[in-house]
Amino acid sequence: MNDLVEALSKACAAAAKGDKVVTIHLFGIEHAARLKNVNLSDLAGRAGISEKYGTELRKAVRLADYVKIVAKPQ
């Protein structure tokens, strides 16, 4: 799980102002298969963001079966 923590932390740190939640959603969609049995609130907290973002990660994991990432914020 440490690699997921590091990847999420880096993604959030690199997110442009106003794109943090979008970045979290994209992270959840991209890594959905690996996140299915992970405590997402704990992951968020360990990544240095609010544990409340675990809910956003959970939404993204559920959406992953229905969406395809075609672009990411610049």
Coordinates of N, CA and C in Angstrom, one line a residue:
M1 N 0.8 -1.2 0.0 CA 0.0 0.0 0.0 C 0.9 1.3 0.0
N2 N 2.1 1.1 0.4 CA 3.0 2.3 0.5 C 3.1 3.0 -0.9
D3 N 3.2 2.2 -2.0 CA 3.3 2.7 -3.3 C 2.0 3.5 -3.7
L4 N 0.9 3.1 -3.3 CA -0.4 3.8 -3.5 C -0.4 5.1 -2.7
V5 N 0.1 5.1 -1.5 CA 0.2 6.3 -0.6 C 1.1 7.3 -1.3
E6 N 2.2 6.9 -1.7 CA 3.2 7.8 -2.4 C 2.6 8.3 -3.7
A7 N 2.0 7.5 -4.5 CA 1.4 7.9 -5.8 C 0.3 9.0 -5.6
L8 N -0.6 8.7 -4.6 CA -1.7 9.6 -4.3 C -1.1 10.9 -3.8
S9 N -0.2 10.9 -2.9 CA 0.4 12.1 -2.4 C 1.0 12.9 -3.4
K10 N 1.8 12.3 -4.3 CA 2.4 13.0 -5.4 C 1.4 13.6 -6.4
A11 N 0.4 12.9 -6.7 CA -0.7 13.4 -7.6 C -1.4 14.6 -7.0
C12 N -1.7 14.5 -5.7 CA -2.4 15.7 -5.1 C -1.5 16.9 -5.0
A13 N -0.2 16.7 -4.7 CA 0.8 17.8 -4.6 C 1.0 18.4 -6.0
A14 N 0.9 17.7 -7.0 CA 1.1 18.2 -8.4 C -0.2 18.8 -9.0
A15 N -1.3 18.6 -8.3 CA -2.6 19.1 -8.9 C -2.6 20.6 -8.9
A16 N -3.1 21.1 -10.0 CA -3.3 22.6 -10.1 C -4.4 23.0 -9.2
K17 N -4.3 24.3 -8.8 CA -5.4 24.9 -7.9 C -6.8 24.6 -8.5
G18 N -7.6 24.1 -7.8 CA -9.0 23.8 -8.3 C -9.1 22.4 -8.9
D19 N -8.0 21.7 -9.0 CA -8.1 20.3 -9.6 C -7.8 19.2 -8.7
K20 N -7.8 19.5 -7.4 CA -7.4 18.4 -6.4 C -8.5 17.3 -6.4
V21 N -9.7 17.6 -6.4 CA -10.8 16.6 -6.3 C -10.8 15.8 -7.6
V22 N -10.7 16.5 -8.7 CA -10.6 15.8 -10.0 C -9.4 14.9 -10.1
T23 N -8.3 15.3 -9.6 CA -7.1 14.5 -9.5 C -7.4 13.2 -8.7
I24 N -8.0 13.4 -7.5 CA -8.4 12.2 -6.7 C -9.3 11.3 -7.4
H25 N -10.3 11.8 -8.1 CA -11.2 10.9 -8.9 C -10.4 10.2 -9.9
L26 N -9.6 10.9 -10.7 CA -8.8 10.2 -11.7 C -7.9 9.1 -11.1
F27 N -7.3 9.4 -10.0 CA -6.4 8.4 -9.3 C -7.3 7.2 -9.0
G28 N -8.4 7.4 -8.4 CA -9.3 6.3 -8.0 C -9.7 5.4 -9.2
I29 N -10.0 6.1 -10.3 CA -10.4 5.4 -11.6 C -9.2 4.6 -12.1
E30 N -8.1 5.3 -12.2 CA -6.9 4.6 -12.7 C -6.4 3.4 -11.9
H31 N -6.5 3.5 -10.6 CA -6.0 2.4 -9.7 C -7.2 1.6 -9.1
A32 N -8.3 1.6 -9.7 CA -9.5 1.0 -9.1 C -9.3 -0.5 -8.7
A33 N -8.7 -1.2 -9.6 CA -8.5 -2.7 -9.3 C -7.7 -2.9 -8.0
R34 N -6.7 -2.0 -7.8 CA -5.8 -2.2 -6.7 C -6.5 -1.6 -5.4
L35 N -7.5 -0.8 -5.6 CA -8.1 -0.1 -4.4 C -9.3 -0.8 -3.9
K36 N -9.8 -1.8 -4.5 CA -11.0 -2.5 -4.1 C -11.0 -3.0 -2.7
N37 N -9.9 -3.5 -2.2 CA -9.9 -4.0 -0.8 C -9.1 -3.2 0.1
V38 N -9.0 -1.9 -0.2 CA -8.1 -1.0 0.6 C -9.1 -0.1 1.4
N39 N -8.7 0.2 2.7 CA -9.4 1.2 3.4 C -9.0 2.6 2.9
L40 N -9.9 3.2 2.1 CA -9.6 4.4 1.3 C -9.5 5.6 2.2
S41 N -10.2 5.7 3.3 CA -10.0 6.8 4.3 C -8.6 6.8 4.8
D42 N -8.1 5.6 5.2 CA -6.8 5.4 5.7 C -5.8 5.8 4.7
L43 N -6.0 5.3 3.4 CA -5.1 5.7 2.3 C -5.0 7.2 2.2
A44 N -6.1 7.9 2.2 CA -6.1 9.3 2.0 C -5.3 10.0 3.2
G45 N -5.6 9.5 4.4 CA -4.9 10.1 5.5 C -3.4 9.9 5.5
R46 N -3.0 8.7 5.1 CA -1.5 8.4 5.0 C -0.9 9.1 3.9
A47 N -1.7 9.5 2.8 CA -1.1 10.3 1.7 C -1.0 11.8 2.0
G48 N -1.5 12.2 3.2 CA -1.4 13.6 3.7 C -2.5 14.5 3.3
I49 N -3.6 13.8 2.9 CA -4.9 14.6 2.6 C -5.9 14.2 3.6
S50 N -7.0 14.9 3.7 CA -8.0 14.6 4.6 C -8.6 13.2 4.4
E51 N -8.9 12.5 5.5 CA -9.5 11.2 5.4 C -10.8 11.2 4.7
K52 N -11.5 12.4 4.7 CA -12.8 12.6 4.0 C -12.7 12.3 2.5
Y53 N -11.5 12.5 2.0 CA -11.3 12.2 0.5 C -11.4 10.7 0.2
G54 N -11.5 9.9 1.3 CA -11.7 8.5 1.1 C -13.0 8.2 0.4
T55 N -14.0 9.1 0.7 CA -15.3 9.0 0.0 C -15.2 9.3 -1.5
E56 N -14.4 10.3 -1.8 CA -14.2 10.6 -3.2 C -13.5 9.5 -4.0
L57 N -12.5 8.8 -3.3 CA -11.8 7.7 -3.9 C -12.8 6.5 -4.1
R58 N -13.7 6.3 -3.1 CA -14.7 5.2 -3.2 C -15.6 5.5 -4.4
K59 N -16.0 6.7 -4.6 CA -16.9 7.0 -5.8 C -16.2 6.7 -7.1
A60 N -14.9 7.1 -7.1 CA -14.1 6.9 -8.3 C -13.9 5.4 -8.6
V61 N -13.7 4.6 -7.6 CA -13.5 3.2 -7.8 C -14.8 2.6 -8.4
R62 N -15.9 3.0 -7.9 CA -17.2 2.5 -8.4 C -17.5 3.0 -9.8
L63 N -17.0 4.2 -10.1 CA -17.2 4.7 -11.5 C -16.3 4.0 -12.5
A64 N -15.2 3.5 -12.1 CA -14.2 2.9 -13.0 C -14.7 1.9 -14.0
D65 N -15.7 1.2 -13.6 CA -16.3 0.2 -14.6 C -17.1 0.9 -15.7
Y66 N -17.4 2.2 -15.5 CA -18.3 2.9 -16.5 C -17.6 4.0 -17.3
V67 N -16.4 4.3 -16.9 CA -15.7 5.5 -17.6 C -14.4 5.1 -18.0
K68 N -13.9 5.9 -18.9 CA -12.5 5.7 -19.5 C -11.8 7.1 -19.4
I69 N -10.6 7.1 -18.9 CA -9.9 8.4 -18.8 C -9.3 8.7 -20.2
V70 N -9.7 9.9 -20.7 CA -9.2 10.3 -22.1 C -8.2 11.4 -22.0
A71 N -8.2 12.1 -20.8 CA -7.3 13.2 -20.6 C -7.2 13.5 -19.1
K72 N -6.1 14.1 -18.7 CA -5.9 14.5 -17.4 C -5.6 16.0 -17.3
P73 N -5.9 16.6 -16.2 CA -5.6 18.1 -16.1 C -4.1 18.3 -16.4
Q74 N -3.9 19.5 -17.0 CA -2.5 19.8 -17.4 C -1.8 20.4 -16.2

